[in-house]
CSV table of C-alpha atoms and ligand atoms in Angstrom, one decimal:
chain,number,residue,atom,x,y,z
A,1,UNK,CA,-27.2,25.1,-9.2
A,2,UNK,CA,-26.6,21.7,-7.0
A,3,UNK,CA,-24.9,22.2,-4.2
A,4,UNK,CA,-22.5,19.7,-1.8
A,5,UNK,CA,-24.7,18.4,1.2
A,6,UNK,CA,-22.5,19.5,3.6
A,7,UNK,CA,-22.3,22.8,2.5
A,8,UNK,CA,-26.1,22.9,3.8
A,9,UNK,CA,-24.3,23.1,7.6
A,10,UNK,CA,-24.1,26.9,6.7
A,11,UNK,CA,-26.3,28.1,3.2
A,12,UNK,CA,-30.2,26.9,5.3
A,13,UNK,CA,-31.5,30.3,3.5
A,14,UNK,CA,-34.1,29.9,-0.1
A,15,UNK,CA,-34.3,26.6,-2.2
A,16,UNK,CA,-31.2,24.9,-3.0
A,17,UNK,CA,-30.8,21.4,-5.0
A,18,UNK,CA,-28.9,18.2,-3.7
A,19,UNK,CA,-27.9,15.2,-5.4
A,20,UNK,CA,-27.2,12.3,-4.1
A,21,UNK,CA,-27.8,8.3,-4.2
A,22,UNK,CA,-30.4,7.1,-1.6
A,23,UNK,CA,-29.1,5.6,1.6
A,24,UNK,CA,-32.4,4.7,3.0
A,25,UNK,CA,-36.2,5.4,2.6
A,26,UNK,CA,-39.1,5.1,4.2
A,27,UNK,CA,-42.4,5.8,3.2
A,28,UNK,CA,-45.7,6.4,4.5
A,29,UNK,CA,-49.3,6.6,3.7
A,30,UNK,CA,-49.1,11.0,4.5
A,31,UNK,CA,-44.9,11.2,5.1
A,32,UNK,CA,-41.6,9.9,3.8
A,33,UNK,CA,-38.0,10.0,4.7
A,34,UNK,CA,-35.8,9.5,2.2
A,35,UNK,CA,-32.4,9.7,3.7
A,36,UNK,CA,-29.5,11.1,0.6
A,37,UNK,CA,-25.6,10.1,0.8
A,38,UNK,CA,-23.6,12.3,-1.8
A,39,UNK,CA,-19.2,12.1,-1.1
A,40,UNK,CA,-19.9,14.7,1.5
A,41,UNK,CA,-22.4,14.0,3.9
A,42,UNK,CA,-25.9,12.4,4.4
A,43,UNK,CA,-29.1,13.9,4.9
A,44,UNK,CA,-32.3,14.0,6.4
A,45,UNK,CA,-34.9,14.3,2.5
A,46,UNK,CA,-38.9,14.9,4.1
A,47,UNK,CA,-41.0,14.3,0.7
A,48,UNK,CA,-44.5,14.2,0.5
A,49,UNK,CA,-45.2,10.8,-1.2
A,50,UNK,CA,-47.1,12.0,-4.0
A,51,UNK,CA,-43.8,13.4,-5.3
A,52,UNK,CA,-41.6,10.2,-5.2
A,53,UNK,CA,-40.9,9.5,-9.2
A,54,UNK,CA,-41.8,5.9,-9.5
A,55,UNK,CA,-38.8,2.7,-9.3
A,56,UNK,CA,-37.1,5.1,-7.2
A,57,UNK,CA,-35.5,2.5,-5.0
A,58,UNK,CA,-32.4,2.2,-2.7
A,59,UNK,CA,-29.0,3.3,-4.0
A,60,UNK,CA,-31.0,5.5,-7.0
A,61,UNK,CA,-29.6,8.8,-7.9
A,62,UNK,CA,-31.9,11.7,-7.6
A,63,UNK,CA,-31.8,15.1,-7.7
A,64,UNK,CA,-33.8,16.8,-5.0
A,65,UNK,CA,-35.1,21.4,-4.9
A,66,UNK,CA,-36.2,21.9,-1.1
A,67,UNK,CA,-35.9,24.4,1.3
A,68,UNK,CA,-33.9,23.7,4.8
A,69,UNK,CA,-35.3,23.7,8.1
A,70,UNK,CA,-34.5,22.8,12.0
A,71,UNK,CA,-35.5,19.5,13.2
A,72,UNK,CA,-37.8,19.2,15.8
A,73,UNK,CA,-35.5,18.3,19.0
A,74,UNK,CA,-37.1,15.1,19.4
A,75,UNK,CA,-35.6,14.4,15.7
A,76,UNK,CA,-32.5,15.4,16.1
A,77,UNK,CA,-30.3,12.4,14.8
A,78,UNK,CA,-26.4,13.2,16.6
A,79,UNK,CA,-24.5,11.1,14.7
A,80,UNK,CA,-24.8,12.5,11.6
A,81,UNK,CA,-22.9,15.6,10.7
A,82,UNK,CA,-26.1,17.6,9.3
A,83,UNK,CA,-28.3,15.3,11.5
A,84,UNK,CA,-29.7,19.1,13.1
A,85,UNK,CA,-31.4,19.6,10.2
A,86,UNK,CA,-33.9,18.2,7.2
A,87,UNK,CA,-34.6,19.3,3.5
A,88,UNK,CA,-38.2,19.3,3.1
A,89,UNK,CA,-38.6,19.0,-0.4
A,90,UNK,CA,-40.2,20.3,-3.6
A,91,UNK,CA,-38.8,18.4,-6.4
A,92,UNK,CA,-37.5,14.9,-6.6
A,93,UNK,CA,-35.7,13.7,-9.7
A,94,UNK,CA,-34.0,9.9,-10.7
A,95,UNK,CA,-31.0,10.8,-12.3
A,96,UNK,CA,-30.2,7.2,-13.1
A,97,UNK,CA,-31.4,4.0,-11.4
A,98,UNK,CA,-30.3,1.6,-9.5
A,99,UNK,CA,-31.1,-2.6,-9.8
A,100,UNK,CA,-31.6,-4.7,-6.6
A,101,UNK,CA,-28.4,-4.5,-5.0
A,102,UNK,CA,-26.4,-7.5,-3.8
A,103,UNK,CA,-25.6,-5.9,-0.4
A,104,UNK,CA,-26.6,-3.1,2.1
A,105,UNK,CA,-24.3,-0.9,1.7
A,106,UNK,CA,-25.7,1.7,4.4
A,107,UNK,CA,-24.2,-0.3,7.0
A,108,UNK,CA,-20.4,-1.2,7.7
A,109,UNK,CA,-19.8,-3.7,5.1
A,110,UNK,CA,-17.3,-5.7,7.0
A,111,UNK,CA,-19.3,-8.6,8.0
A,112,UNK,CA,-20.7,-8.6,4.5
A,113,UNK,CA,-19.7,-11.4,2.0
A,114,UNK,CA,-15.8,-10.7,0.8
A,115,UNK,CA,-16.2,-11.9,-3.0
A,116,UNK,CA,-19.5,-10.4,-3.2
A,117,UNK,CA,-17.8,-7.2,-1.8
A,118,UNK,CA,-14.8,-7.7,-4.0
A,119,UNK,CA,-17.4,-8.5,-7.6
A,120,UNK,CA,-19.4,-5.2,-6.7
A,121,UNK,CA,-16.4,-2.8,-5.3
A,122,UNK,CA,-18.1,0.2,-6.8
A,123,UNK,CA,-21.0,-0.5,-5.1
A,124,UNK,CA,-18.4,-1.3,-1.6
A,125,UNK,CA,-16.6,2.3,-2.6
A,126,UNK,CA,-20.0,3.6,-1.5
A,127,UNK,CA,-19.9,2.7,2.1
A,128,UNK,CA,-19.1,5.2,4.6
A,129,UNK,CA,-15.8,3.0,5.6
A,130,UNK,CA,-14.8,2.4,2.4
A,131,UNK,CA,-14.9,5.9,1.8
A,132,UNK,CA,-12.8,7.0,4.7
A,133,UNK,CA,-10.2,4.4,3.8
A,134,UNK,CA,-9.4,5.9,0.8
A,135,UNK,CA,-9.6,9.6,1.9
A,136,UNK,CA,-6.9,8.5,5.2
A,137,UNK,CA,-4.6,6.7,2.3
A,138,UNK,CA,-4.1,9.5,0.4
A,139,UNK,CA,-4.1,12.3,2.9
A,140,UNK,CA,-1.1,10.2,4.4
A,141,UNK,CA,0.1,10.0,1.0
A,142,UNK,CA,0.0,14.0,0.4
A,143,UNK,CA,1.3,14.5,3.6
A,144,UNK,CA,4.5,11.9,2.8
A,145,UNK,CA,5.4,13.7,-0.6
A,146,UNK,CA,5.0,17.2,1.7
A,147,UNK,CA,7.4,16.1,4.1
A,148,UNK,CA,10.4,14.6,1.8
A,149,UNK,CA,9.3,17.7,-0.8
A,150,UNK,CA,10.7,19.9,2.2
A,151,UNK,CA,13.5,18.8,1.8
A,152,UNK,CA,14.9,18.6,-1.0
A,153,UNK,CA,14.1,15.1,-2.2
A,154,UNK,CA,12.1,14.2,-5.8
A,155,UNK,CA,9.5,11.8,-6.8
A,156,UNK,CA,11.1,10.2,-9.8
A,157,UNK,CA,9.5,7.4,-11.6
A,158,UNK,CA,11.4,3.8,-12.7
A,159,UNK,CA,10.1,1.6,-15.0
A,160,UNK,CA,7.4,-1.1,-14.4
A,161,UNK,CA,9.1,-3.3,-17.3
A,162,UNK,CA,12.6,-4.8,-16.0
A,163,UNK,CA,14.8,-7.3,-15.6
A,164,UNK,CA,14.6,-9.6,-13.3
A,165,UNK,CA,16.5,-8.2,-9.6
A,166,UNK,CA,16.4,-11.7,-6.6
A,167,UNK,CA,14.5,-9.9,-3.8
A,168,UNK,CA,13.7,-13.0,-2.2
A,169,UNK,CA,10.3,-13.1,-4.1
A,170,UNK,CA,9.7,-15.0,-7.5
A,171,UNK,CA,8.6,-12.5,-10.4
A,172,UNK,CA,5.7,-11.7,-12.8
A,173,UNK,CA,7.3,-12.4,-15.9
A,174,UNK,CA,5.9,-10.5,-19.1
A,175,UNK,CA,6.6,-12.1,-22.7
A,176,UNK,CA,7.8,-9.2,-25.1
A,177,UNK,CA,6.3,-9.0,-29.1
A,178,UNK,CA,9.0,-7.6,-30.6
A,179,UNK,CA,12.0,-10.2,-29.2
A,180,UNK,CA,11.1,-13.6,-29.2
A,181,UNK,CA,11.7,-15.5,-26.6
A,182,UNK,CA,12.7,-13.0,-24.7
A,183,UNK,CA,11.3,-11.0,-21.9
A,184,UNK,CA,11.1,-8.5,-19.0
A,185,UNK,CA,9.8,-8.7,-15.3
A,186,UNK,CA,7.7,-7.0,-13.7
A,187,UNK,CA,9.9,-5.2,-10.5
A,188,UNK,CA,9.5,-6.7,-7.2
A,189,UNK,CA,10.5,-3.2,-6.2
A,190,UNK,CA,12.4,-0.3,-7.7
A,191,UNK,CA,15.5,-1.3,-5.4
A,192,UNK,CA,18.1,-1.2,-8.3
A,193,UNK,CA,17.1,1.5,-10.1
A,194,UNK,CA,16.7,3.6,-6.8
A,195,UNK,CA,20.1,3.1,-6.2
A,196,UNK,CA,21.2,3.9,-9.7
A,197,UNK,CA,19.6,6.9,-9.0
A,198,UNK,CA,22.1,8.1,-6.6
A,199,UNK,CA,24.9,6.8,-8.9
A,200,UNK,CA,23.7,9.5,-11.5
A,201,UNK,CA,23.9,12.4,-8.6
A,202,UNK,CA,20.0,12.3,-7.7
A,203,UNK,CA,20.8,12.3,-4.2
A,204,UNK,CA,17.3,12.6,-2.6
A,205,UNK,CA,14.9,10.3,-4.2
A,206,UNK,CA,10.9,9.2,-3.3
A,207,UNK,CA,8.3,7.4,-5.3
A,208,UNK,CA,5.3,5.8,-4.6
A,209,UNK,CA,6.0,2.8,-6.0
A,210,UNK,CA,4.2,-0.3,-7.9
A,211,UNK,CA,5.6,-3.4,-6.5
A,212,UNK,CA,5.0,-6.8,-8.5
A,213,UNK,CA,5.3,-10.4,-6.8
A,214,UNK,CA,4.1,-13.8,-7.9
A,215,UNK,CA,4.1,-15.7,-5.1
A,216,UNK,CA,2.0,-18.7,-3.3
A,217,UNK,CA,-1.9,-17.3,-2.1
A,218,UNK,CA,-1.7,-15.7,1.5
A,219,UNK,CA,-4.1,-14.5,3.8
A,220,UNK,CA,-3.1,-10.9,3.4
A,221,UNK,CA,-0.8,-10.1,0.6
A,222,UNK,CA,-1.3,-8.5,-2.6
A,223,UNK,CA,0.6,-9.9,-6.2
A,224,UNK,CA,0.8,-5.9,-6.3
A,225,UNK,CA,1.3,-3.6,-3.6
A,226,UNK,CA,2.8,0.4,-2.7
A,227,UNK,CA,5.8,0.8,-1.1
A,228,UNK,CA,6.7,3.9,-0.4
A,229,UNK,CA,10.0,3.8,-1.7
A,230,UNK,CA,13.2,6.1,-0.8
A,231,UNK,CA,16.5,6.8,-1.2
A,232,UNK,CA,19.9,9.3,-0.3
A,233,UNK,CA,23.4,9.0,-0.8
A,234,UNK,CA,25.5,10.4,2.1
A,235,UNK,CA,23.3,9.8,5.0
A,236,UNK,CA,24.5,7.3,7.8
A,237,UNK,CA,22.3,4.7,9.4
A,238,UNK,CA,20.6,6.0,11.9
A,239,UNK,CA,20.7,9.5,10.2
A,240,UNK,CA,18.1,7.7,8.1
A,241,UNK,CA,16.6,5.8,10.5
A,242,UNK,CA,15.9,9.1,12.5
A,243,UNK,CA,15.0,11.1,9.1
A,244,UNK,CA,12.0,7.9,8.7
A,245,UNK,CA,11.2,8.0,12.3
A,246,UNK,CA,10.7,11.8,12.0
A,247,UNK,CA,9.1,11.6,8.4
A,248,UNK,CA,6.3,8.9,10.3
A,249,UNK,CA,5.3,10.9,12.8
A,250,UNK,CA,4.8,14.3,11.7
A,251,UNK,CA,2.8,12.7,8.6
A,252,UNK,CA,1.0,10.8,11.4
A,253,UNK,CA,0.5,13.8,14.2
A,254,UNK,CA,-0.9,16.2,10.8
A,255,UNK,CA,-3.6,13.1,9.4
A,256,UNK,CA,-4.7,11.6,12.7
A,257,UNK,CA,-3.8,13.8,15.7
A,258,UNK,CA,-5.4,11.7,18.2
A,259,UNK,CA,-3.3,8.6,17.7
A,260,UNK,CA,-0.7,8.2,20.6
A,261,UNK,CA,3.1,8.2,19.3
A,262,UNK,CA,5.7,7.5,21.1
A,263,UNK,CA,8.3,10.3,21.3
A,264,UNK,CA,10.6,8.7,20.6
A,265,UNK,CA,10.9,4.9,18.2
A,266,UNK,CA,12.8,2.2,20.8
A,267,UNK,CA,16.0,0.4,19.1
A,268,UNK,CA,16.3,-3.6,19.5
A,269,UNK,CA,19.1,-5.5,17.8
A,270,UNK,CA,18.0,-8.6,16.5
A,271,UNK,CA,19.0,-10.6,18.9
A,272,UNK,CA,17.0,-8.9,21.9
A,273,UNK,CA,13.9,-8.6,20.0
A,274,UNK,CA,14.0,-12.7,19.0
A,275,UNK,CA,15.5,-12.9,23.1
A,276,UNK,CA,12.5,-11.1,24.7
A,277,UNK,CA,9.1,-11.3,22.5
A,278,UNK,CA,10.3,-14.6,19.9
A,279,UNK,CA,9.6,-12.4,16.8
A,280,UNK,CA,11.8,-10.0,15.3
A,281,UNK,CA,7.7,-8.1,14.8
A,282,UNK,CA,6.8,-7.6,18.6
A,283,UNK,CA,3.6,-6.2,19.4
A,284,UNK,CA,4.7,-3.4,21.8
A,285,UNK,CA,1.0,-2.0,23.0
A,286,UNK,CA,0.5,-1.4,26.1
A,287,UNK,CA,-2.8,-2.1,25.7
A,288,UNK,CA,-4.3,-4.1,23.0
A,289,UNK,CA,-8.1,-2.5,22.9
A,290,UNK,CA,-7.3,1.4,22.6
A,291,UNK,CA,-7.4,1.3,18.7
A,292,UNK,CA,-5.8,5.0,19.0
A,293,UNK,CA,-2.1,3.6,20.6
A,294,UNK,CA,0.6,2.6,17.7
A,295,UNK,CA,3.7,1.1,19.5
A,296,UNK,CA,6.4,2.0,16.3
A,297,UNK,CA,10.2,0.2,17.5
A,298,UNK,CA,13.2,-0.4,15.1
A,299,UNK,CA,14.7,-3.6,14.3
A,300,UNK,CA,18.3,-3.9,13.8
A,301,UNK,CA,21.6,-6.1,13.4
A,302,UNK,CA,19.9,-9.1,11.0
A,303,UNK,CA,22.2,-11.0,10.6
A,304,UNK,CA,23.5,-10.4,6.5
A,305,UNK,CA,22.5,-13.8,5.3
A,306,UNK,CA,20.1,-16.8,6.3
A,307,UNK,CA,20.4,-20.7,5.2
A,308,UNK,CA,17.2,-21.2,3.5
A,309,UNK,CA,16.0,-24.1,5.7
A,310,UNK,CA,15.3,-26.4,2.7
A,311,UNK,CA,17.8,-25.8,0.5
A,312,UNK,CA,20.1,-25.2,2.9
A,313,UNK,CA,21.6,-22.5,0.4
A,314,UNK,CA,22.8,-19.4,1.9
A,315,UNK,CA,20.6,-16.3,1.1
A,316,UNK,CA,20.7,-12.6,1.9
A,317,UNK,CA,18.4,-11.4,4.7
A,318,UNK,CA,17.7,-8.8,3.5
A,319,UNK,CA,18.4,-8.3,-0.3
A,320,UNK,CA,21.5,-8.7,-1.4
A,321,UNK,CA,23.3,-4.7,-2.0
A,322,UNK,CA,22.7,-4.7,1.4
A,323,UNK,CA,26.2,-3.9,2.7
A,324,UNK,CA,27.8,-5.9,5.5
A,325,UNK,CA,28.6,-4.9,8.9
A,326,UNK,CA,32.8,-6.1,8.4
A,327,UNK,CA,35.8,-3.8,9.4
A,328,UNK,CA,37.7,-5.4,6.8
A,329,UNK,CA,36.4,-7.7,3.6
A,330,UNK,CA,38.4,-10.5,5.0
A,331,UNK,CA,35.9,-11.7,7.0
A,332,UNK,CA,33.9,-12.6,4.3
A,333,UNK,CA,36.5,-15.2,3.3
A,334,UNK,CA,35.8,-17.0,6.8
A,335,UNK,CA,33.7,-20.9,7.3
A,336,UNK,CA,30.0,-20.4,6.3
A,337,UNK,CA,28.9,-20.7,10.2
A,338,UNK,CA,31.4,-17.5,10.9
A,339,UNK,CA,29.8,-16.2,7.7
A,340,UNK,CA,26.4,-16.1,9.1
A,341,UNK,CA,27.2,-14.7,12.4
A,342,UNK,CA,28.4,-11.2,10.2
A,343,UNK,CA,25.2,-8.0,10.7
A,344,UNK,CA,24.2,-6.5,8.0
A,345,UNK,CA,23.3,-3.0,7.7
A,346,UNK,CA,19.6,-2.9,7.8
A,347,UNK,CA,16.7,-2.2,9.5
A,348,UNK,CA,13.0,-3.2,9.8
A,349,UNK,CA,10.5,-0.6,11.6
A,350,UNK,CA,7.6,-2.4,14.0
A,351,UNK,CA,4.4,-1.0,14.0
A,352,UNK,CA,1.7,-2.5,16.4
A,353,UNK,CA,3.1,-6.6,15.4
A,354,UNK,CA,3.6,-6.1,11.7
A,355,UNK,CA,6.7,-4.8,9.7
A,356,UNK,CA,5.1,-1.9,7.6
A,357,UNK,CA,8.9,-1.2,6.1
A,358,UNK,CA,12.7,-2.4,6.0
A,359,UNK,CA,15.6,-0.7,4.4
A,360,UNK,CA,19.7,-0.8,5.1
A,361,UNK,CA,22.7,0.8,3.9
A,362,UNK,CA,24.1,0.0,0.2
A,363,UNK,CA,27.1,-1.6,-1.1
A,364,UNK,CA,28.7,0.9,-3.5
A,365,UNK,CA,32.0,-0.7,-4.2
A,366,UNK,CA,31.3,-3.8,-7.2
A,367,UNK,CA,34.2,-5.3,-5.7
A,368,UNK,CA,32.7,-6.0,-2.8
A,369,UNK,CA,29.1,-6.6,-4.3
A,370,UNK,CA,30.7,-9.1,-6.7
A,371,UNK,CA,31.9,-11.1,-3.4
A,372,UNK,CA,28.9,-10.8,-1.6
A,373,UNK,CA,26.7,-12.7,-5.3
A,374,UNK,CA,29.6,-15.7,-4.9
A,375,UNK,CA,29.1,-16.4,-1.6
A,376,UNK,CA,25.2,-16.4,-2.5
A,377,UNK,CA,26.4,-19.0,-4.9
A,378,UNK,CA,26.4,-17.2,-8.1
A,379,UNK,CA,29.0,-17.5,-11.0
A,380,UNK,CA,30.8,-15.0,-12.6
A,381,UNK,CA,28.9,-15.7,-15.3
A,382,UNK,CA,25.7,-15.3,-13.4
A,383,UNK,CA,27.0,-12.3,-11.6
A,384,UNK,CA,28.1,-10.6,-15.5
A,385,UNK,CA,24.2,-11.7,-17.0
A,386,UNK,CA,22.2,-10.5,-13.8
A,387,UNK,CA,24.2,-7.6,-12.4
A,388,UNK,CA,26.7,-5.9,-15.2
A,389,UNK,CA,24.6,-3.5,-15.7
A,390,UNK,CA,24.9,-2.1,-11.5
A,391,UNK,CA,28.3,-3.4,-11.1
A,392,UNK,CA,29.1,-1.2,-13.9
A,393,UNK,CA,27.6,1.7,-12.8
A,394,UNK,CA,29.9,1.5,-9.3
A,395,UNK,CA,32.5,1.6,-11.1
A,396,UNK,CA,32.2,5.3,-11.7
A,397,UNK,CA,32.4,7.0,-8.5
A,398,UNK,CA,28.9,6.1,-6.3
A,399,UNK,CA,28.1,7.8,-3.2
A,400,UNK,CA,27.8,6.2,-0.4
A,401,UNK,CA,23.7,5.4,0.1
A,402,UNK,CA,21.0,3.7,1.7
A,403,UNK,CA,17.2,3.9,1.4
A,404,UNK,CA,14.3,2.8,3.0
A,405,UNK,CA,10.6,0.9,2.1
A,406,UNK,CA,7.6,1.6,3.9
A,407,UNK,CA,4.8,-1.1,3.1
A,408,UNK,CA,2.4,1.7,2.7
A,409,UNK,CA,-0.7,-0.2,2.3
A,410,UNK,CA,-0.3,-2.2,5.7
A,411,UNK,CA,0.9,1.3,7.3
A,412,UNK,CA,-2.5,2.5,5.8
A,413,UNK,CA,-4.6,-1.0,7.1
A,414,UNK,CA,-2.9,-0.4,10.5
A,415,UNK,CA,-3.4,2.8,11.3
A,416,UNK,CA,-7.8,2.7,10.1
A,417,UNK,CA,-7.9,0.0,12.1
A,418,UNK,CA,-8.5,-2.7,9.4
A,419,UNK,CA,-8.0,-6.2,10.0
A,420,UNK,CA,-6.7,-6.6,6.2
A,421,UNK,CA,-5.1,-4.3,3.9
A,422,UNK,CA,-7.7,-5.0,1.1
A,423,UNK,CA,-9.4,-2.7,3.3
A,424,UNK,CA,-7.3,0.3,2.1
A,425,UNK,CA,-7.1,-0.8,-1.5
A,426,UNK,CA,-9.3,0.1,-4.4
A,427,UNK,CA,-9.6,-3.1,-6.1
A,428,UNK,CA,-7.6,-5.4,-4.3
A,429,UNK,CA,-7.3,-9.3,-5.2
A,430,UNK,CA,-8.4,-12.3,-3.2
A,431,UNK,CA,-6.0,-14.9,-1.1
A,432,UNK,CA,-5.5,-16.4,-4.5
A,433,UNK,CA,-4.5,-13.4,-6.2
A,434,UNK,CA,-7.9,-12.7,-8.2
A,435,UNK,CA,-9.7,-10.1,-9.4
A,436,UNK,CA,-13.4,-10.9,-9.1
A,437,UNK,CA,-15.1,-7.8,-10.6
A,438,UNK,CA,-12.8,-8.2,-13.4
A,439,UNK,CA,-12.7,-11.8,-13.8
A,440,UNK,CA,-9.2,-11.7,-14.2
A,441,UNK,CA,-6.6,-13.8,-14.3
A,442,UNK,CA,-8.5,-14.9,-17.6
A,443,UNK,CA,-7.6,-17.9,-19.8
A,444,UNK,CA,-4.7,-16.7,-22.9
A,445,UNK,CA,-6.5,-17.0,-26.6
A,446,UNK,CA,-3.6,-19.5,-28.6
A,447,UNK,CA,-3.9,-16.3,-30.4
A,448,UNK,CA,-2.8,-14.0,-27.8
A,449,UNK,CA,0.1,-17.1,-27.1
A,450,UNK,CA,1.1,-17.2,-30.6
A,451,UNK,CA,1.8,-13.0,-31.1
A,452,UNK,CA,3.8,-13.3,-28.4
A,453,UNK,CA,5.7,-15.8,-29.1
A,454,UNK,CA,5.4,-18.3,-26.2
A,455,UNK,CA,3.6,-20.8,-28.5
A,456,UNK,CA,6.6,-21.3,-30.5
A,457,UNK,CA,8.4,-21.9,-28.0
A,458,UNK,CA,6.7,-23.9,-26.3
A,459,UNK,CA,6.3,-26.4,-29.3
A,460,UNK,CA,10.0,-26.1,-30.4
A,461,UNK,CA,10.6,-26.8,-26.1
A,462,UNK,CA,7.8,-29.8,-26.4
A,463,UNK,CA,10.0,-31.2,-30.3
A,464,UNK,CA,13.3,-31.1,-28.7
A,465,UNK,CA,12.2,-33.0,-25.2
A,466,UNK,CA,10.5,-35.9,-27.5
B,1,LIG,N1,14.1,-3.3,-1.4
B,1,LIG,C1,13.7,-2.7,0.0
B,1,LIG,C2,12.5,-3.8,0.1
B,1,LIG,O1,11.6,-3.5,-0.6
B,1,LIG,C3,13.7,-2.4,0.8
B,1,LIG,C4,15.1,-1.1,0.7
B,1,LIG,O2,15.5,-1.5,0.8
B,1,LIG,O3,15.1,0.2,0.4
B,1,LIG,O4,11.9,-4.3,1.3
């Protein structure tokens, strides 16, 4: 029976059978060495060239039977987990063969042309570094889940086909075939649904949520990405920040115990951080060459509103559901200049110069929420049409609530010391939102456009214009 390579650390008696991909191959006239790799380790196999099957090349998948022996002192490889032993092969068979590789995967693939790595992502995933990144991602997700499960949170899934929510990014549209001329959008975040869960009495929610944002090409952004999303009732801003801080510290120290995490994350106001560092995501590491140093900090007291530099319109700095830090609603009836001075009950978490999360205490009062929408330039009709559902929900005794979302890809990338979030996503898209593996996006067929009703709408609107 086939065993994983890692088991050879203990089981070294008698014949064993292992299977794996050929990581390296050196054939001499009398002796050959095959380095075999499975998901657990790499092993050196010593083999008589005469029993190597024809057609075996790098990355062929082979099954080998033989017995384990200790390597001689000068042949020990201290860099390999199984570097003190080798397998003396008696039999070797090809399970499936590989065509010539587009690039080498038995080294760090980071230096290889990224478009090749993305096109052949399944090969890249065989490399040690990519595999460890996915394991790190999995381990961290497991620990975060565990932390919140133990504190009575439940994971709830929210819809991917939904209605627009203004959180600052453009949304992807999904035309509806059943309701010609109408459509859904893909969520930028589960913001409204997690607040509705609080109205629903769930009280403690989290979710690994896929978020979608149709942004212009940006070097290290993805059109779809993962948030560790959370919402909780009855906790105030400091309590939520403490909860997140504790969750992050404990989860990271379980998965990566050698990382240096500060005892207490420093807290700066937006004004302080801008004055001291000229950025709202300062890199506070003492030594930027130390890969294990994790310098977290909180930034609070952001302005509630900001003015768009192009349109001059007033926007919500975090999102419109964020509670203002005001004593009376009257403060919202002041001049624009004064409105821009109001602070938000919002908080960002920064790690080594990256914003890795953000959240806020929410508005749970429909009257106040309406006022905010009006300040943001929405008419009563627009508010009713876009947000009638959540405003109505707030009329049924909503609990005080707030939440947070961690940019999970970014957090894992920083912890892994990777330069881009693409290195910690199994199947990412390029900076231009292309999936080079499947070739998407692909041109939409006329028949498909007709079926979802888009074609006739385009025709109709052309007629109207003409
Ligand atoms: N929905 C927010 C975001 O995506 C996070 C939050 O306020 O909980 O940034």
